[in-house]
GROMACS .gro file of C-alpha atoms in nm:
model
  294
    1MET     CA    1  -0.009  -0.011   0.004
    2GLN     CA    2   0.164   0.352  -0.083
    3GLU     CA    3   0.209   0.538   0.213
    4ARG     CA    4   0.071   0.927   0.193
    5PHE     CA    5   0.267   1.037   0.486
    6ASN     CA    6   0.577   0.967   0.665
    7SER     CA    7   0.467   0.850   0.993
    8ILE     CA    8   0.704   0.807   1.301
    9ASN     CA    9   0.622   0.437   1.308
   10GLN     CA   10   0.755   0.369   0.958
   11TYR     CA   11   1.080   0.552   1.057
   12LEU     CA   12   1.128   0.361   1.386
   13ARG     CA   13   1.044   0.046   1.230
   14ARG     CA   14   1.326   0.143   0.954
   15GLU     CA   15   1.543   0.288   1.240
   16PHE     CA   16   1.512  -0.042   1.493
   17GLY     CA   17   1.374  -0.340   1.235
   18ARG     CA   18   1.073  -0.423   1.434
   19LYS     CA   19   0.777  -0.223   1.592
   20THR     CA   20   0.894   0.057   1.829
   21VAL     CA   21   0.643   0.160   2.124
   22LYS     CA   22   0.713   0.481   2.306
   23LEU     CA   23   0.642   0.419   2.676
   24SER     CA   24   0.494   0.733   2.835
   25ILE     CA   25   0.704   0.809   3.156
   26GLU     CA   26   0.591   1.025   3.456
   27ALA     CA   27   0.922   1.154   3.606
   28GLY     CA   28   0.793   1.382   3.865
   29PHE     CA   29   0.894   1.718   3.711
   30THR     CA   30   0.702   2.048   3.710
   31CYS     CA   31   0.684   2.329   3.476
   32PRO     CA   32   0.792   2.717   3.510
   33ASN     CA   33   0.429   2.795   3.427
   34ARG     CA   34   0.313   2.625   3.727
   35ASP     CA   35   0.548   2.680   4.009
   36GLY     CA   36   0.564   3.060   3.983
   37LYS     CA   37   0.868   3.100   3.781
   38VAL     CA   38   0.685   3.195   3.484
   39GLY     CA   39   0.347   3.147   3.614
   40PHE     CA   40   0.062   2.936   3.790
   41GLY     CA   41  -0.174   2.726   3.650
   42GLY     CA   42  -0.010   2.576   3.333
   43CYS     CA   43  -0.092   2.682   2.983
   44ALA     CA   44  -0.434   2.741   2.921
   45PHE     CA   45  -0.489   2.415   2.716
   46CYS     CA   46  -0.276   2.194   2.950
   47SER     CA   47  -0.473   1.950   3.175
   48SER     CA   48  -0.392   1.905   3.565
   49GLY     CA   49  -0.183   1.615   3.491
   50GLY     CA   50   0.047   1.816   3.248
   51SER     CA   51  -0.079   1.667   2.936
   52GLY     CA   52   0.015   1.323   3.045
   53GLU     CA   53  -0.247   1.144   3.204
   54LEU     CA   54  -0.174   0.819   3.051
   55ALA     CA   55   0.194   0.840   3.185
   56SER     CA   56   0.322   0.633   3.438
   57ASN     CA   57   0.650   0.439   3.468
   58ILE     CA   58   0.864   0.197   3.286
   59GLU     CA   59   0.756  -0.147   3.455
   60ASP     CA   60   0.396  -0.072   3.432
   61GLN     CA   61   0.386   0.052   3.053
   62ILE     CA   62   0.599  -0.250   2.965
   63GLU     CA   63   0.356  -0.479   3.156
   64LEU     CA   64   0.069  -0.329   2.989
   65LEU     CA   65   0.203  -0.290   2.610
   66SER     CA   66   0.400  -0.590   2.603
   67GLN     CA   67   0.050  -0.777   2.600
   68LYS     CA   68  -0.024  -0.612   2.237
   69TRP     CA   69   0.360  -0.597   2.120
   70PRO     CA   70   0.560  -0.883   2.270
   71ASN     CA   71   0.876  -0.819   2.050
   72ALA     CA   72   0.862  -0.436   2.032
   73GLU     CA   73   1.131  -0.207   2.104
   74TYR     CA   74   1.083   0.046   2.375
   75LEU     CA   75   1.168   0.419   2.392
   76ALA     CA   76   1.135   0.589   2.736
   77TYR     CA   77   0.887   0.919   2.637
   78PHE     CA   78   0.928   1.191   2.907
   79GLN     CA   79   0.588   1.310   2.855
   80SER     CA   80   0.447   1.503   3.182
   81HIS     CA   81   0.495   1.851   3.235
   82THR     CA   82   0.853   2.010   3.161
   83ASN     CA   83   1.109   1.729   3.153
   84THR     CA   84   1.419   1.949   3.139
   85TYR     CA   85   1.297   2.193   3.432
   86ALA     CA   86   1.523   2.026   3.718
   87PRO     CA   87   1.910   2.094   3.802
   88VAL     CA   88   2.126   1.935   3.534
   89GLU     CA   89   2.201   1.637   3.807
   90VAL     CA   90   1.853   1.534   3.832
   91LEU     CA   91   1.784   1.533   3.472
   92ARG     CA   92   2.119   1.314   3.439
   93GLU     CA   93   2.024   1.069   3.700
   94LYS     CA   94   1.642   1.018   3.562
   95PHE     CA   95   1.737   0.979   3.190
   96TYR     CA   96   2.024   0.726   3.245
   97ALA     CA   97   1.795   0.532   3.454
   98ALA     CA   98   1.601   0.487   3.180
   99LEU     CA   99   1.900   0.439   2.915
  100ASP     CA  100   2.057   0.166   3.166
  101ASP     CA  101   1.753  -0.033   3.163
  102PRO     CA  102   1.827  -0.310   2.871
  103ARG     CA  103   1.497  -0.301   2.766
  104ILE     CA  104   1.512   0.086   2.626
  105SER     CA  105   1.644   0.170   2.312
  106GLY     CA  106   1.622   0.518   2.314
  107ILE     CA  107   1.463   0.841   2.480
  108ALA     CA  108   1.216   1.124   2.369
  109ILE     CA  109   1.201   1.434   2.610
  110ALA     CA  110   0.906   1.663   2.595
  111THR     CA  111   1.015   2.016   2.736
  112ARG     CA  112   0.985   2.418   2.660
  113PRO     CA  113   1.194   2.607   2.448
  114ASP     CA  114   1.272   2.825   2.758
  115CYS     CA  115   1.416   2.525   2.947
  116LEU     CA  116   1.729   2.450   2.755
  117GLY     CA  117   2.008   2.616   2.936
  118ASP     CA  118   2.390   2.538   2.811
  119ASP     CA  119   2.414   2.269   3.104
  120VAL     CA  120   2.110   2.104   2.959
  121LEU     CA  121   2.217   2.106   2.598
  122ASN     CA  122   2.550   1.962   2.713
  123LEU     CA  123   2.371   1.670   2.859
  124LEU     CA  124   2.168   1.635   2.571
  125ASP     CA  125   2.474   1.648   2.379
  126GLU     CA  126   2.628   1.352   2.575
  127ILE     CA  127   2.340   1.143   2.544
  128ASN     CA  128   2.254   1.204   2.196
  129LYS     CA  129   2.635   1.103   2.097
  130GLU     CA  130   2.557   0.746   2.242
  131HIS     CA  131   2.182   0.692   2.230
  132PHE     CA  132   1.883   0.736   2.010
  133LEU     CA  133   1.725   1.101   2.109
  134TRP     CA  134   1.484   1.308   2.015
  135VAL     CA  135   1.365   1.626   2.176
  136GLU     CA  136   1.000   1.779   2.165
  137LEU     CA  137   0.926   2.158   2.175
  138GLY     CA  138   0.582   2.258   2.270
  139LEU     CA  139   0.527   2.558   2.027
  140GLN     CA  140   0.164   2.562   1.972
  141THR     CA  141   0.156   2.854   1.751
  142ILE     CA  142   0.377   3.142   1.616
  143HIS     CA  143   0.113   3.396   1.682
  144PRO     CA  144   0.166   3.624   1.981
  145SER     CA  145  -0.162   3.671   2.030
  146SER     CA  146  -0.279   3.320   2.074
  147SER     CA  147   0.043   3.280   2.290
  148GLU     CA  148  -0.071   3.545   2.516
  149MET     CA  149  -0.384   3.414   2.551
  150LEU     CA  150  -0.270   3.077   2.646
  151GLY     CA  151  -0.036   3.205   2.900
  152ILE     CA  152   0.235   3.013   2.771
  153GLY     CA  153   0.528   3.252   2.883
  154TYR     CA  154   0.766   3.253   2.607
  155ASP     CA  155   0.777   3.378   2.226
  156LEU     CA  156   0.844   3.237   1.887
  157ALA     CA  157   1.216   3.369   1.938
  158TYR     CA  158   1.286   3.112   2.230
  159TYR     CA  159   1.165   2.843   1.985
  160ASP     CA  160   1.369   2.943   1.713
  161LYS     CA  161   1.657   2.967   1.913
  162ALA     CA  162   1.619   2.633   2.068
  163VAL     CA  163   1.568   2.430   1.754
  164ALA     CA  164   1.919   2.625   1.645
  165GLU     CA  165   2.061   2.526   1.938
  166LEU     CA  166   1.926   2.166   1.938
  167LYS     CA  167   2.013   2.139   1.546
  168SER     CA  168   2.364   2.260   1.592
  169ARG     CA  169   2.448   1.935   1.799
  170ASN     CA  170   2.237   1.707   1.550
  171ILE     CA  171   1.972   1.607   1.811
  172ARG     CA  172   1.627   1.546   1.627
  173VAL     CA  173   1.373   1.814   1.704
  174VAL     CA  174   1.002   1.741   1.731
  175SER     CA  175   0.779   2.058   1.743
  176HIS     CA  176   0.414   2.056   1.864
  177LEU     CA  177   0.136   2.285   1.712
  178ILE     CA  178  -0.242   2.298   1.826
  179LEU     CA  179  -0.499   2.340   1.549
  180GLY     CA  180  -0.843   2.513   1.650
  181LEU     CA  181  -0.716   2.754   1.907
  182PRO     CA  182  -0.970   3.033   1.960
  183GLY     CA  183  -0.940   3.329   1.726
  184GLU     CA  184  -0.713   3.143   1.492
  185THR     CA  185  -0.833   3.125   1.122
  186ARG     CA  186  -0.747   2.863   0.880
  187GLU     CA  187  -0.435   3.101   0.730
  188ASP     CA  188  -0.326   3.162   1.081
  189MET     CA  189  -0.259   2.757   1.133
  190ILE     CA  190  -0.143   2.729   0.767
  191ALA     CA  191   0.116   2.992   0.843
  192SER     CA  192   0.221   2.808   1.206
  193VAL     CA  193   0.287   2.479   1.005
  194LYS     CA  194   0.510   2.637   0.717
  195HIS     CA  195   0.734   2.832   0.992
  196VAL     CA  196   0.794   2.491   1.170
  197ALA     CA  197   0.841   2.304   0.827
  198ASP     CA  198   1.080   2.550   0.716
  199SER     CA  199   1.286   2.521   1.027
  200GLY     CA  200   1.453   2.187   0.933
  201ILE     CA  201   1.283   1.986   1.230
  202PHE     CA  202   1.282   1.626   1.227
  203GLY     CA  203   0.921   1.554   1.352
  204LEU     CA  204   0.610   1.752   1.384
  205LYS     CA  205   0.281   1.683   1.602
  206LEU     CA  206  -0.055   1.828   1.487
  207HIS     CA  207  -0.279   1.840   1.782
  208LEU     CA  208  -0.658   1.896   1.759
  209LEU     CA  209  -0.735   2.108   2.061
  210ASN     CA  210  -0.913   1.947   2.277
  211ILE     CA  211  -1.109   2.138   2.578
  212VAL     CA  212  -1.074   1.911   2.888
  213SER     CA  213  -1.261   2.020   3.207
  214THR     CA  214  -0.941   2.032   3.383
  215ALA     CA  215  -0.791   2.317   3.169
  216ARG     CA  216  -0.819   2.679   3.225
  217ILE     CA  217  -0.927   2.704   2.863
  218TYR     CA  218  -1.243   2.540   2.965
  219ASP     CA  219  -1.368   2.815   3.162
  220MET     CA  220  -1.190   3.080   2.945
  221PHE     CA  221  -1.435   3.002   2.638
  222PRO     CA  222  -1.749   2.827   2.761
  223GLY     CA  223  -1.909   2.614   2.479
  224TYR     CA  224  -1.605   2.676   2.243
  225GLN     CA  225  -1.606   2.420   1.980
  226PRO     CA  226  -1.229   2.419   1.766
  227PHE     CA  227  -1.412   2.240   1.482
  228GLU     CA  228  -1.763   2.178   1.410
  229SER     CA  229  -1.695   1.808   1.276
  230ILE     CA  230  -1.464   1.562   1.189
  231ASP     CA  231  -1.492   1.641   0.792
  232GLU     CA  232  -1.413   2.010   0.894
  233TYR     CA  233  -1.084   1.898   1.075
  234THR     CA  234  -0.969   1.618   0.869
  235ASP     CA  235  -1.016   1.857   0.557
  236LEU     CA  236  -0.780   2.093   0.700
  237VAL     CA  237  -0.517   1.825   0.819
  238VAL     CA  238  -0.493   1.665   0.463
  239ASP     CA  239  -0.428   2.029   0.337
  240LEU     CA  240  -0.172   2.109   0.580
  241LEU     CA  241   0.034   1.779   0.524
  242GLU     CA  242   0.071   1.873   0.165
  243LEU     CA  243   0.268   2.183   0.279
  244ILE     CA  244   0.504   1.961   0.503
  245PRO     CA  245   0.817   1.824   0.322
  246TRP     CA  246   0.810   1.471   0.299
  247ASP     CA  247   1.148   1.419   0.527
  248ILE     CA  248   0.977   1.543   0.826
  249THR     CA  249   0.822   1.247   1.012
  250ILE     CA  250   0.487   1.296   1.140
  251HIS     CA  251   0.413   1.200   1.501
  252ARG     CA  252   0.036   1.287   1.564
  253LEU     CA  253  -0.262   1.390   1.353
  254THR     CA  254  -0.523   1.463   1.612
  255GLY     CA  255  -0.568   1.473   1.972
  256ASP     CA  256  -0.536   1.194   2.251
  257VAL     CA  257  -0.718   1.267   2.591
  258PRO     CA  258  -0.908   1.046   2.887
  259ARG     CA  259  -1.272   1.036   2.753
  260GLU     CA  260  -1.402   1.142   3.089
  261GLN     CA  261  -1.230   1.477   3.078
  262LEU     CA  262  -1.321   1.542   2.738
  263VAL     CA  263  -1.576   1.848   2.673
  264ALA     CA  264  -1.508   1.940   2.309
  265PRO     CA  265  -1.482   1.849   2.039
  266GLU     CA  266  -1.709   1.554   2.182
  267TRP     CA  267  -1.615   1.328   1.855
  268SER     CA  268  -1.245   1.388   1.926
  269TYR     CA  269  -1.194   1.081   2.119
  270ARG     CA  270  -1.276   0.903   1.792
  271LYS     CA  271  -0.917   0.880   1.725
  272ARG     CA  272  -0.942   0.575   1.464
  273THR     CA  273  -1.232   0.680   1.284
  274ILE     CA  274  -1.036   1.037   1.246
  275LEU     CA  275  -0.706   0.870   1.094
  276ASN     CA  276  -0.895   0.663   0.883
  277GLU     CA  277  -1.082   0.966   0.736
  278ILE     CA  278  -0.764   1.132   0.646
  279GLY     CA  279  -0.641   0.826   0.493
  280ARG     CA  280  -0.971   0.795   0.304
  281LYS     CA  281  -0.939   1.187   0.162
  282GLN     CA  282  -0.574   1.146   0.089
  283ARG     CA  283  -0.654   0.864  -0.147
  284GLU     CA  284  -0.985   1.053  -0.263
  285ARG     CA  285  -0.772   1.359  -0.367
  286ASP     CA  286  -0.456   1.167  -0.442
  287SER     CA  287  -0.270   1.385  -0.182
  288TRP     CA  288   0.025   1.317   0.001
  289GLN     CA  289   0.253   1.489   0.243
  290GLY     CA  290   0.487   1.758   0.062
  291LYS     CA  291   0.229   1.736  -0.246
  292ALA     CA  292   0.246   2.136  -0.226
  293VAL     CA  293   0.601   2.182  -0.153
  294ASP     CA  294   0.796   2.345  -0.417
   0.00000   0.00000   0.00000
């Protein structure tokens, strides 16, 4: 079957020779937007669990996932909150504790662009030279009005600098964008995608904005619907994929939150339906990732 976008699953299968599964790790970190350094309460879209409600520890994750994929490779994914926001000695201990586990083939680290000091970058550089690594940066949007509304606490310049610093060390960068933010138009979302696609990143996550009951955005915009239907959302995603160069790996095309917390869109828990519809529209339109790239 012809592949129409460069999924991270395909990439990892080529890299490791078999199915590779990310273990979502809760490592006990917090965030400068929660402890008062930048702000309190987290970014407006972020749940009380730091967008890591499905995270736990390596043992529990392997026990759960090995039943489905008994012969898989594993990556430890430091997901919840900001996973470079701690003294570098603490980071070293936690990251190498995962890497020293013989079942772990590499790590992925989710963080903020403003939490990458020189000492942290040096540690990541050291790890990257000996182990498989990527670093995820939560940009979400390039538009200052949206960033301010979300209370993110850093601007685009922090992201651009972080990407440059990581790339200069040959560290893979995965960027996060949110689709459906209040006030953003289709053209705004396209501009955000084009900016990150032009920055030479390794991977991209496109998140459907999920309004969850434990996030501040739920109270800020009562009744807000990011998209009216699966059809509207999947039309946009297919168009956006055409603007993304093929060599950028795609890590996510929708949202993923516990259904009991989900407020809107009420259909977003239907992840498989959304992905199937994206695939169907790509085939119907003879569309593929990078089709519109010069």
